[in-house]
Tab-separated table of C-alpha atoms in Angstrom:
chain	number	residue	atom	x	y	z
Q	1	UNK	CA	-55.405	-45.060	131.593
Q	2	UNK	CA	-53.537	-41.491	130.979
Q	3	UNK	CA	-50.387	-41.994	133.333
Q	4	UNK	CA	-49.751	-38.001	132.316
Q	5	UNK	CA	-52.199	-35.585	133.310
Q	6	UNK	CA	-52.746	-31.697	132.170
Q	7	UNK	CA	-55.968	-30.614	133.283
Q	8	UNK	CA	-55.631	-27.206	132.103
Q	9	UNK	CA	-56.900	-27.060	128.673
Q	10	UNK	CA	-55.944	-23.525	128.052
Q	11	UNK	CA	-54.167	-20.725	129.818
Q	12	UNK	CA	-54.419	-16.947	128.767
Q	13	UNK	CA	-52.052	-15.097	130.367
Q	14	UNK	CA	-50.369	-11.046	129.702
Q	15	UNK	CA	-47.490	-10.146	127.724
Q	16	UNK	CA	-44.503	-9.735	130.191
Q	17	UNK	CA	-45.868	-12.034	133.201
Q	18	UNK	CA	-45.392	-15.365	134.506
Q	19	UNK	CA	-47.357	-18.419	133.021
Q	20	UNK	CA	-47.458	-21.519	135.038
Q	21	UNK	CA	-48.562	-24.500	132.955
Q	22	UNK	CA	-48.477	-28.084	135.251
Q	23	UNK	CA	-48.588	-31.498	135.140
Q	24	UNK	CA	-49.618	-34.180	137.206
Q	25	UNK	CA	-48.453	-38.374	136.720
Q	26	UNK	CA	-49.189	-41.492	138.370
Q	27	UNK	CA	-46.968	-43.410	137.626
Q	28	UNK	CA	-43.861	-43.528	140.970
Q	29	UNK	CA	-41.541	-44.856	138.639
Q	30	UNK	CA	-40.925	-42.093	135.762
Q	31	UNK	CA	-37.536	-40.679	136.364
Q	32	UNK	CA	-37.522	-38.440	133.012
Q	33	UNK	CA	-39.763	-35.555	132.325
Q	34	UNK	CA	-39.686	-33.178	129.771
Q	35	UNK	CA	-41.850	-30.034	127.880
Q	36	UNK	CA	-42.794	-29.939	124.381
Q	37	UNK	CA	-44.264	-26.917	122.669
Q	38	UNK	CA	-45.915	-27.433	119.501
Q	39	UNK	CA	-47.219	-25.090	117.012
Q	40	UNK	CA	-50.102	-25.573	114.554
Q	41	UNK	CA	-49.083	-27.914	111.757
Q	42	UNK	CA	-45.761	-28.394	112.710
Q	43	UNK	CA	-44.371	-31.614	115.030
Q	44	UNK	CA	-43.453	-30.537	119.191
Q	45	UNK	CA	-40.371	-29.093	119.720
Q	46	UNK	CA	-38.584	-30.201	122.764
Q	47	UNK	CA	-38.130	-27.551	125.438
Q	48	UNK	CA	-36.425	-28.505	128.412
Q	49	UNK	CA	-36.405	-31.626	130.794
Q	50	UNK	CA	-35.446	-32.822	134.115
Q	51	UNK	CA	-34.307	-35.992	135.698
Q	52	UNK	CA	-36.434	-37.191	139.246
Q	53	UNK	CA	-32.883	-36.276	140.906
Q	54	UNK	CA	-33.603	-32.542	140.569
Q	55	UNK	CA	-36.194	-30.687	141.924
Q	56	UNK	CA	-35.685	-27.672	139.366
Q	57	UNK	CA	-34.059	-27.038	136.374
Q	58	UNK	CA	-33.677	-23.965	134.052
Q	59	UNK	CA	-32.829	-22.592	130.312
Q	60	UNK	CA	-33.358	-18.702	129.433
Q	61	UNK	CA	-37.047	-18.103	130.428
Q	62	UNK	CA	-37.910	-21.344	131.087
Q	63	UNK	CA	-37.934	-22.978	134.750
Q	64	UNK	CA	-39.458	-26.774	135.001
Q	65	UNK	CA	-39.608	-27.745	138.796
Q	66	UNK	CA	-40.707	-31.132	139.906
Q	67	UNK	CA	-42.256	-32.106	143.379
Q	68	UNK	CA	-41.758	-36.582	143.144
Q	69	UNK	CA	-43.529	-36.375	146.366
Q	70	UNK	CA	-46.408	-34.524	144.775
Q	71	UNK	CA	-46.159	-36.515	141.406
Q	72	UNK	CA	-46.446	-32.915	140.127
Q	73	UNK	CA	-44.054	-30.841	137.928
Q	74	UNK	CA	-44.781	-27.177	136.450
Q	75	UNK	CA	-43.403	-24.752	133.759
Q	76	UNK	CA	-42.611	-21.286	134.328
Q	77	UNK	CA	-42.368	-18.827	131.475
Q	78	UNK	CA	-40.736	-15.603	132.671
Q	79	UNK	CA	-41.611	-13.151	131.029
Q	80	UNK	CA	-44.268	-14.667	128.541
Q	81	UNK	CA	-44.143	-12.949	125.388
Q	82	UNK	CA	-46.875	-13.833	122.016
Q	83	UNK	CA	-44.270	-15.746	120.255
Q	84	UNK	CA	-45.038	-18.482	123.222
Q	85	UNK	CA	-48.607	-18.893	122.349
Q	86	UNK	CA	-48.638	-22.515	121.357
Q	87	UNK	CA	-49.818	-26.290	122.567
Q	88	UNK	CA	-47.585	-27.356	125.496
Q	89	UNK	CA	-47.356	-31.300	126.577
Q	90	UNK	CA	-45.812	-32.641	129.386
Q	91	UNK	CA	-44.293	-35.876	128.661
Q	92	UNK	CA	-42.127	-38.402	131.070
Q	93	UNK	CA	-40.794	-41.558	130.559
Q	94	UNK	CA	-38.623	-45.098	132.875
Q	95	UNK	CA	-39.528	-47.855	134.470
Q	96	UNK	CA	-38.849	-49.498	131.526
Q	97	UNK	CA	-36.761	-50.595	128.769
Q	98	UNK	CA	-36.453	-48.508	125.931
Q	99	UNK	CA	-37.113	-44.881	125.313
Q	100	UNK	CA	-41.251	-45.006	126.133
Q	101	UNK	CA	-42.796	-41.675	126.777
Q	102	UNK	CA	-46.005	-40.684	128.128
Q	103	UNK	CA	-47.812	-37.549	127.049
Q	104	UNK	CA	-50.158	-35.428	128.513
Q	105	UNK	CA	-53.238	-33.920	126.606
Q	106	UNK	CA	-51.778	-30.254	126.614
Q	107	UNK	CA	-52.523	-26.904	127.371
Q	108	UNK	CA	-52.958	-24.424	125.109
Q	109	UNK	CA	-51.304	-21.175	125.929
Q	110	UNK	CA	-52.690	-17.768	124.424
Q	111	UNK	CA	-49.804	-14.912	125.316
Q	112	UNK	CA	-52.189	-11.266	125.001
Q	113	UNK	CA	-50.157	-8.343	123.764
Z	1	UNK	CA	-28.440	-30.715	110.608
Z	2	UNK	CA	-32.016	-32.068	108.957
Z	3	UNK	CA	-34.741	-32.856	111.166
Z	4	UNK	CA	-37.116	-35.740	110.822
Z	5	UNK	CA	-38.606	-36.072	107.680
Z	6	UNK	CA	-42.365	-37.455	107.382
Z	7	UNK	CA	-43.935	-38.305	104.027
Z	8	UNK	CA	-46.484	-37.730	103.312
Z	9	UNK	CA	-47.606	-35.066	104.799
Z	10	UNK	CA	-51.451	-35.339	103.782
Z	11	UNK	CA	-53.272	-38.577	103.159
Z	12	UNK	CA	-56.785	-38.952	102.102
Z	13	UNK	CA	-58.365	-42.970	102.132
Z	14	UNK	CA	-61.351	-44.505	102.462
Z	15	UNK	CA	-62.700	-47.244	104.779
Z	16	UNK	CA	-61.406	-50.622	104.418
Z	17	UNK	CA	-58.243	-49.409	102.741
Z	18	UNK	CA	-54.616	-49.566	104.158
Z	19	UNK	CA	-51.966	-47.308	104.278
Z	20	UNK	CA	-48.010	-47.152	104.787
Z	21	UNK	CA	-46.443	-43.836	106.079
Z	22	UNK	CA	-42.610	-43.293	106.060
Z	23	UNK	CA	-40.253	-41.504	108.671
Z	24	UNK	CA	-36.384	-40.960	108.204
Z	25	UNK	CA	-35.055	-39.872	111.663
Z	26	UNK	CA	-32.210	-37.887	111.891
Z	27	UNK	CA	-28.634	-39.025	111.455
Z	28	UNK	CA	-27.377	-40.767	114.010
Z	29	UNK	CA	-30.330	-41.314	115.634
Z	30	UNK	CA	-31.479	-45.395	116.383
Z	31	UNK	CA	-34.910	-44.854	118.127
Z	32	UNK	CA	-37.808	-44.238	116.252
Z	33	UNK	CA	-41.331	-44.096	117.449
Z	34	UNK	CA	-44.331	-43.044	116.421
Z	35	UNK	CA	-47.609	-41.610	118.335
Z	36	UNK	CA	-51.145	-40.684	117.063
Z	37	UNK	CA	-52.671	-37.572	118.192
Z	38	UNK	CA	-56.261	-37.204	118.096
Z	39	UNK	CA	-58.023	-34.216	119.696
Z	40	UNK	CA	-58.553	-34.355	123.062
Z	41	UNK	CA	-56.139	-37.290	123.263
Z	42	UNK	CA	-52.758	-36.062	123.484
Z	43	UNK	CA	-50.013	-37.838	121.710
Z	44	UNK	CA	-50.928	-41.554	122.424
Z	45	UNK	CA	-47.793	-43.895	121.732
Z	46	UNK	CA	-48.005	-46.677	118.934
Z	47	UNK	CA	-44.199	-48.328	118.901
Z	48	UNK	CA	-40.420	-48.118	119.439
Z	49	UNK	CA	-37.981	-49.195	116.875
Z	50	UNK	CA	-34.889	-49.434	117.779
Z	51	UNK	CA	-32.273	-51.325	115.703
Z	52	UNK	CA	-34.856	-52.423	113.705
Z	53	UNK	CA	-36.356	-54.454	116.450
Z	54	UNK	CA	-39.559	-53.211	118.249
Z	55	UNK	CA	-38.671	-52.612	121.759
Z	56	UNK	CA	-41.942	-51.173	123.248
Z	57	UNK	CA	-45.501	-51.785	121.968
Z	58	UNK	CA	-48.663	-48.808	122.869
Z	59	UNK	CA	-51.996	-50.134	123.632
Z	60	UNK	CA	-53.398	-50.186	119.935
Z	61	UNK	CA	-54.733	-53.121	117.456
Z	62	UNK	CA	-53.000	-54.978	115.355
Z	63	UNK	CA	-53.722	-53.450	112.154
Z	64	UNK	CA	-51.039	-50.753	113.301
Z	65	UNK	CA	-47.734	-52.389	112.573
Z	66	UNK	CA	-44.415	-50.883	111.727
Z	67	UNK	CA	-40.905	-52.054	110.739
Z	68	UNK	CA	-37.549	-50.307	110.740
Z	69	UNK	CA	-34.733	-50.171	108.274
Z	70	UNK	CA	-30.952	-50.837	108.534
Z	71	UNK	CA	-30.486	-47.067	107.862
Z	72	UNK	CA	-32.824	-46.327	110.611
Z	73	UNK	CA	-35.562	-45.594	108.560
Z	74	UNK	CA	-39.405	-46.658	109.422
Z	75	UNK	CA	-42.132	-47.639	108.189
Z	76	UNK	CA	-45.970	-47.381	109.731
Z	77	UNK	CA	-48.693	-49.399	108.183
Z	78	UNK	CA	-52.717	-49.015	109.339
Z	79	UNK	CA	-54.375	-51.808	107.592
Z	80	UNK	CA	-58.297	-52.069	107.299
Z	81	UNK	CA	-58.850	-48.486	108.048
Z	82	UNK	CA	-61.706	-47.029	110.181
Z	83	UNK	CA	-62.928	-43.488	110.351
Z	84	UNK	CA	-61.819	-43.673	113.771
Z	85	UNK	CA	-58.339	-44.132	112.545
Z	86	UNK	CA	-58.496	-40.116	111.051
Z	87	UNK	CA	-55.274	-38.392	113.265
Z	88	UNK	CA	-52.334	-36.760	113.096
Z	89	UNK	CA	-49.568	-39.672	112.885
Z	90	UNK	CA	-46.241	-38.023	113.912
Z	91	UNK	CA	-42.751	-39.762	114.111
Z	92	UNK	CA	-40.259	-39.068	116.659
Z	93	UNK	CA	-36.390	-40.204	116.708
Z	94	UNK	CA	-33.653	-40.364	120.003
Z	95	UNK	CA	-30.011	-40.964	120.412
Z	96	UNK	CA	-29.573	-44.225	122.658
Z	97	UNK	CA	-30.140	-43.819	126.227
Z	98	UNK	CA	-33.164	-43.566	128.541
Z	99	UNK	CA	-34.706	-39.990	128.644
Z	100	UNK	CA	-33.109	-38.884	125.508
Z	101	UNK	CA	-35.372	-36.132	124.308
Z	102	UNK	CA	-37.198	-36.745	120.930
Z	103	UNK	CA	-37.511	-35.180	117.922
Z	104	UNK	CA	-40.586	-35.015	116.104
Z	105	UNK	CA	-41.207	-34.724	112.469
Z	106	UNK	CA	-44.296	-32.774	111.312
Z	107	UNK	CA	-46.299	-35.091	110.934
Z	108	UNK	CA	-48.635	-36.942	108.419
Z	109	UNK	CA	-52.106	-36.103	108.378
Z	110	UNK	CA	-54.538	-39.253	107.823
Z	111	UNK	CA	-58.514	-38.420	107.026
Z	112	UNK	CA	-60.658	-41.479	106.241
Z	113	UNK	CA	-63.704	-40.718	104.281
């Protein structure tokens, strides 16, 4: 049962403008989300994340805004350059004890020069 | 500050066998868990260690087991492999505290022949 859905496999998108990647969950009570970006061969790097008291939440070029009501949250890239071409998951986690997260399958993001 | 550390990196077996993979998290760091990523699967979550007791538990058989050190180091073991067991085994470590972003290593690659 994925709780964490990306059903985007890939996104191409131009050098300079905006990629959207999103994610979709099922699961009402995850209260942490957060974006990984992994490259071939090497483990996911942690991005940003936001807690379910926010609605948006930004670092540099990168904007992660979550709708609870929607169980939906997206990443904006602004402006997307080729160094971003990589695998991004969406991951969230609560509800529980520990430090549990669920992934999502990822979307693979191809920045064109 | 060093990252997490996965050895080996590469790991060729053969049906039947078992296998132990290592993770040292980094410093300070008390939560260890580890995920396998197959394709099309995402990262799918195996365990939590945290104080060397397993907090949370993924939806895999008991031939995957694991164990964590006083140091915080851990330990995954696959007994009685299966070709299906072939995937990307990657450890990930956290400070304390619920939505604590984690911090992969890169990774040990498993093939079963």
């Amino acid at each position: 049962d994925q709780q964490v859905k990306q059903n985007s496999p890939s996104l191409s998108v131009q050098e300079g403008r905006i990629s959207i990647l999103n994610c979709d969950y099922t699961n009402s009570m995850f209260d942490y989300f957060l974006w990984y970006k992994k490259y071939p061969a090497e483990g996911p790097t942690f991005l940003i994340s936001i807690s379910s008291i926010k609605d948006k939440n930004e670092d540099g070029r990168f904007t992660v805004f979550l709708n609870k009501s929607a169980k939906h949250l997206s990443l904006h890239i602004v402006p997307s350059q080729p160094g971003d071409s990589a695998v991004y998951f969406c991951a969230a986690s609560g509800g529980g004890t520990g430090n549990q997260f669920y992934f999502g399958t990822g979307t693979s993001l191809t920045v064109i020069p | 500050k060093a990252g997490v550390t996965q050895t080996p990196r590469y790991l060729i077996k053969t049906r039947g066998q078992q296998v132990t993979l290592s993770c040292s998290p980094i410093s300070g760091h008390r939560s260890v868990s580890w995920y396998q990523q197959t394709p099309g699967q995402g990262l799918q979550f195996l365990f939590e260690y945290f104080s060397e007791t397993q907090r949370n538990k993924g939806n895999f058989p008991g031939r995957f087991s694991g164990r964590q050190f006083s140091n915080s180091r851990s330990e995954m073991n696959v007994s009685t492999l299966e070709l299906g067991d072939s995937a990307l085994y990657l450890c990930a470590s956290s400070r304390q505290g619920v939505g604590q972003p984690q911090h992969f290593g890169d990774g040990t690659r498993l093939s079963i022949l």
